[in-house]
Structure formats: C-alpha cells, structure tokens
GROMACS .gro file of C-alpha atoms in nm:
model
  191
    1MET     CA    1  12.672  12.893  10.740
    2SER     CA    2  12.781  13.223  10.593
    3GLN     CA    3  12.818  13.561  10.696
    4SER     CA    4  12.455  13.660  10.543
    5ASP     CA    5  12.271  13.329  10.623
    6ILE     CA    6  12.381  13.424  10.992
    7ALA     CA    7  12.200  13.763  10.978
    8LEU     CA    8  11.875  13.627  10.790
    9PHE     CA    9  11.838  13.284  10.995
   10PRO     CA   10  11.991  13.376  11.340
   11HIS     CA   11  11.932  12.946  11.435
   12ALA     CA   12  12.107  12.731  11.157
   13GLU     CA   13  11.806  12.487  11.168
   14ASP     CA   14  11.582  12.763  11.004
   15ARG     CA   15  11.797  12.764  10.697
   16TYR     CA   16  11.715  12.386  10.606
   17ALA     CA   17  11.457  12.335  10.394
   18GLY     CA   18  11.168  12.090  10.579
   19PHE     CA   19  10.975  11.798  10.467
   20VAL     CA   20  10.678  11.963  10.326
   21SER     CA   21  10.877  12.207  10.104
   22ARG     CA   22  11.082  11.940  10.003
   23ALA     CA   23  10.745  11.702   9.929
   24PHE     CA   24  10.564  11.978   9.737
   25ALA     CA   25  10.865  12.064   9.524
   26PHE     CA   26  10.910  11.675   9.453
   27ILE     CA   27  10.539  11.672   9.367
   28VAL     CA   28  10.577  11.988   9.116
   29ASP     CA   29  10.892  11.790   8.954
   30PHE     CA   30  10.680  11.413   8.947
   31ILE     CA   31  10.425  11.620   8.757
   32LEU     CA   32  10.608  11.770   8.504
   33VAL     CA   33  10.811  11.476   8.434
   34LEU     CA   34  10.538  11.240   8.381
   35LEU     CA   35  10.361  11.507   8.134
   36ILE     CA   36  10.639  11.503   7.933
   37ASN     CA   37  10.680  11.119   7.940
   38ILE     CA   38  10.276  11.143   7.838
   39ALA     CA   39  10.406  11.369   7.578
   40VAL     CA   40  10.690  11.205   7.416
   41SER     CA   41  10.483  10.858   7.431
   42PHE     CA   42  10.184  11.021   7.243
   43SER     CA   43  10.433  11.157   6.981
   44ILE     CA   44  10.577  10.796   6.933
   45ARG     CA   45  10.215  10.648   6.927
   46ALA     CA   46  10.098  10.922   6.638
   47VAL     CA   47  10.449  10.909   6.408
   48LEU     CA   48  10.395  10.527   6.427
   49GLY     CA   49  10.001  10.591   6.349
   50PHE     CA   50  10.016  10.841   6.089
   51PHE     CA   51  10.288  10.657   5.843
   52GLY     CA   52  10.072  10.302   5.922
   53LEU     CA   53  10.383  10.138   6.118
   54ASN     CA   54  10.217  10.039   6.401
   55ASN     CA   55  10.197   9.676   6.258
   56LEU     CA   56  10.528   9.680   6.073
   57LYS     CA   57  10.780   9.381   6.193
   58VAL     CA   58  11.070   9.514   6.344
   59VAL     CA   59  11.240   9.158   6.481
   60SER     CA   60  11.034   8.876   6.359
   61ASP     CA   61  10.782   8.878   6.559
   62PHE     CA   62  10.824   9.223   6.771
   63SER     CA   63  10.580   9.487   6.613
   64ALA     CA   64  10.671   9.885   6.629
   65SER     CA   65  10.403   9.919   6.862
   66ARG     CA   66  10.535   9.681   7.118
   67LEU     CA   67  10.857   9.843   7.055
   68ALA     CA   68  10.677  10.190   7.146
   69ASP     CA   69  10.550  10.027   7.427
   70GLY     CA   70  10.872   9.905   7.557
   71ILE     CA   71  11.025  10.262   7.503
   72ALA     CA   72  10.690  10.402   7.680
   73LEU     CA   73  10.810  10.171   7.963
   74ILE     CA   74  11.214  10.213   7.993
   75PHE     CA   75  11.206  10.632   7.907
   76PRO     CA   76  11.058  10.756   8.243
   77PHE     CA   77  11.337  10.603   8.410
   78PHE     CA   78  11.595  10.780   8.208
   79LEU     CA   79  11.389  11.064   8.168
   80GLN     CA   80  11.376  11.095   8.499
   81ALA     CA   81  11.714  11.058   8.615
   82ALA     CA   82  11.832  11.354   8.343
   83TYR     CA   83  11.616  11.563   8.492
   84PHE     CA   84  11.681  11.540   8.852
   85ILE     CA   85  12.084  11.506   8.770
   86GLY     CA   86  12.120  11.791   8.514
   87ALA     CA   87  11.895  12.024   8.688
   88TRP     CA   88  12.057  11.957   9.071
   89SER     CA   89  12.412  11.991   8.882
   90ILE     CA   90  12.378  12.252   8.639
   91PHE     CA   91  12.091  12.493   8.837
   92GLY     CA   92  12.139  12.380   9.219
   93ARG     CA   93  11.747  12.291   9.214
   94THR     CA   94  11.481  12.168   9.035
   95LEU     CA   95  11.198  12.377   8.879
   96GLY     CA   96  10.992  12.226   9.146
   97MET     CA   97  11.230  12.347   9.405
   98ALA     CA   98  11.274  12.675   9.242
   99VAL     CA   99  10.884  12.715   9.263
  100ILE     CA  100  10.900  12.656   9.632
  101GLY     CA  101  11.187  12.885   9.672
  102ILE     CA  102  11.477  12.588   9.782
  103ARG     CA  103  11.829  12.495   9.656
  104MET     CA  104  12.057  12.214   9.674
  105GLU     CA  105  12.439  12.277   9.797
  106GLU     CA  106  12.723  12.050   9.914
  107THR     CA  107  12.731  12.065  10.288
  108ASP     CA  108  13.121  12.129  10.270
  109ARG     CA  109  13.092  12.443  10.048
  110PRO     CA  110  12.756  12.621   9.980
  111GLY     CA  111  12.709  12.692   9.591
  112SER     CA  112  12.678  12.458   9.283
  113VAL     CA  113  12.675  12.055   9.346
  114THR     CA  114  12.901  11.836   9.146
  115LEU     CA  115  12.800  11.599   8.857
  116ALA     CA  116  12.923  11.307   9.112
  117ARG     CA  117  12.706  11.411   9.362
  118ALA     CA  118  12.418  11.464   9.213
  119ILE     CA  119  12.451  11.139   9.048
  120LEU     CA  120  12.478  10.947   9.424
  121ARG     CA  121  12.196  11.163   9.537
  122TYR     CA  122  12.009  11.052   9.281
  123LEU     CA  123  12.091  10.691   9.386
  124GLY     CA  124  12.002  10.730   9.721
  125MET     CA  125  11.651  10.830   9.650
  126TYR     CA  126  11.592  10.504   9.571
  127VAL     CA  127  11.802  10.376   9.894
  128SER     CA  128  11.558  10.657  10.061
  129PHE     CA  129  11.264  10.470   9.910
  130ILE     CA  130  11.310  10.133   9.989
  131PRO     CA  131  11.229  10.079  10.344
  132PHE     CA  132  10.894  10.229  10.342
  133ALA     CA  133  11.019  10.554  10.236
  134LEU     CA  134  11.186  10.565  10.577
  135GLY     CA  135  11.465  10.795  10.411
  136PHE     CA  136  11.254  11.031  10.325
  137LEU     CA  137  11.091  11.064  10.643
  138TRP     CA  138  11.448  11.080  10.822
  139VAL     CA  139  11.430  11.442  10.725
  140LEU     CA  140  11.159  11.481  11.021
  141VAL     CA  141  11.360  11.407  11.235
  142ASP     CA  142  11.735  11.527  11.116
  143GLY     CA  143  11.900  11.799  11.276
  144ARG     CA  144  12.000  11.943  10.938
  145ARG     CA  145  11.670  11.783  10.754
  146GLN     CA  146  11.890  11.544  10.576
  147GLY     CA  147  11.758  11.242  10.399
  148TRP     CA  148  11.940  10.987  10.351
  149HIS     CA  149  11.939  11.034  10.013
  150ASP     CA  150  12.096  11.378  10.113
  151LYS     CA  151  12.320  11.233  10.307
  152LEU     CA  152  12.462  11.015  10.070
  153GLY     CA  153  12.506  11.265   9.870
  154ASN     CA  154  12.659  11.502  10.104
  155THR     CA  155  12.385  11.751  10.030
  156VAL     CA  156  12.164  11.972  10.201
  157VAL     CA  157  11.830  12.138  10.081
  158VAL     CA  158  11.807  12.545  10.188
  159TYR     CA  159  11.582  12.800  10.132
  160SER     CA  160  11.682  12.978   9.816
  161ARG     CA  161  11.748  13.414   9.814
  162THR     CA  162  11.338  13.497   9.773
  163ALA     CA  163  11.257  13.251  10.004
  164ARG     CA  164  11.538  13.386  10.228
  165ARG     CA  165  11.354  13.735  10.179
  166TYR     CA  166  11.015  13.614  10.289
  167HIS     CA  167  11.164  13.456  10.592
  168LEU     CA  168  11.351  13.815  10.649
  169LYS     CA  169  10.998  13.970  10.641
  170ARG     CA  170  10.813  13.758  10.885
  171VAL     CA  171  11.116  13.787  11.127
  172ALA     CA  172  11.130  14.124  11.097
  173ALA     CA  173  10.714  14.120  11.174
  174GLN     CA  174  10.776  13.903  11.464
  175GLN     CA  175  11.019  14.126  11.595
  176SER     CA  176  10.855  14.458  11.556
  177ALA     CA  177  10.547  14.330  11.739
  178LYS     CA  178  10.758  14.224  11.994
  179LYS     CA  179  10.888  14.503  12.052
  180SER     CA  180  10.563  14.682  12.035
  181GLU     CA  181  10.449  14.431  12.285
  182LYS     CA  182  10.735  14.574  12.506
  183ILE     CA  183  10.626  14.920  12.468
  184ALA     CA  184  10.317  14.843  12.526
  185ALA     CA  185  10.406  14.668  12.904
  186ARG     CA  186  10.642  14.934  13.021
  187SER     CA  187  10.338  15.234  12.955
  188ILE     CA  188  10.086  14.990  13.140
  189MET     CA  189  10.357  14.948  13.430
  190PRO     CA  190  10.358  15.230  13.718
  191GLN     CA  191  10.679  15.366  13.794
   0.00000   0.00000   0.00000
C-alpha cells in the first residue's frame, strides 16, 4: 500500500472494493456486452435479409441463416473475452468498474495489469463460477476481498481516485462529527 493510500485508507481493508461494488460493475459490463452482441447479431441478420441471402446454401444443407445463428451463439464468448481482457490489460478497469469507481491492479505492484494476468483472471472467472459461484462469494470472507479469479490472476480490485475522494470526504465528515461530540462532551462535563 502506497503512502497516499495509507493517508486515505487508514485500514488496509478499506482500500479493497467489496462484493456489492464489484457485482454492480459486473452487471453494467454484462448489459454492455449483451447490447453489443444484440447489435452485431441484428446487423448480420439485416445484411443477410437485405441482400436476400437468408436461404443461400453455404455448405451442402447449411444455409447462411443457420451460419448466422451459429455466429450468434459463439460470438458472445469471444466478445466477452476481448472486452474484459482488453479493458483490464489496457485501462486497468472495464466500463462498469469505471462507473462504480473501482479498478484492478496486481497484488505485488500497484498500477496496470499485464495481459497474462488479465487472461488468467478471465479464465479464473469460469473456475469461480463452476461450484455454485462460490469463487465469487469468496470476496465476502477474504481479507483483501479477492475472489478465486483474483487469486488465480494475482490481482486485487481497489477503489479508484474518484471513489477515494468520496471516501476521504466521508472519513473527514466522520472525524469532524467525532470532534464535535468531544467538544460538546467537554462543555457539558463540570470542571
């Protein structure tokens, strides 16, 4: 933890993003990937329909519309992988994470995430999902709020600077309230 993090987050566990923040970020990302997939699938069907290629035989009994159906089934997996791995390795966060105010960094060095760790973390998401999503729920009990996919990718999810500013304001307000209580308590107590 850097010196600025110590100043902003007196307790190290306050620096790590919790389950709810991460879940909301994932929901935003899921909706975004879903909308992109729908747009691509609709575009392919519109082009095939416009040019009258729906019933065109591509291979023996395999029509172009069936090929479009196959692409619509496979494309989301490639889109999802490209979106998450690319966003994590280039920006350190996805759009959903940016909206919520969290980012991802490596456990041994703060800052950007390497492509290899982003790939490991992405594959770890499937590992985390397999046993009844227990790997994702692990965030609730881990000290650094790491899921199994975080542990596999050797990453942590932390609050970003904008979220830190909000947190700092909240902490300052709490400290101000405590000071006010102490002053009020001293003025009430007889000397």
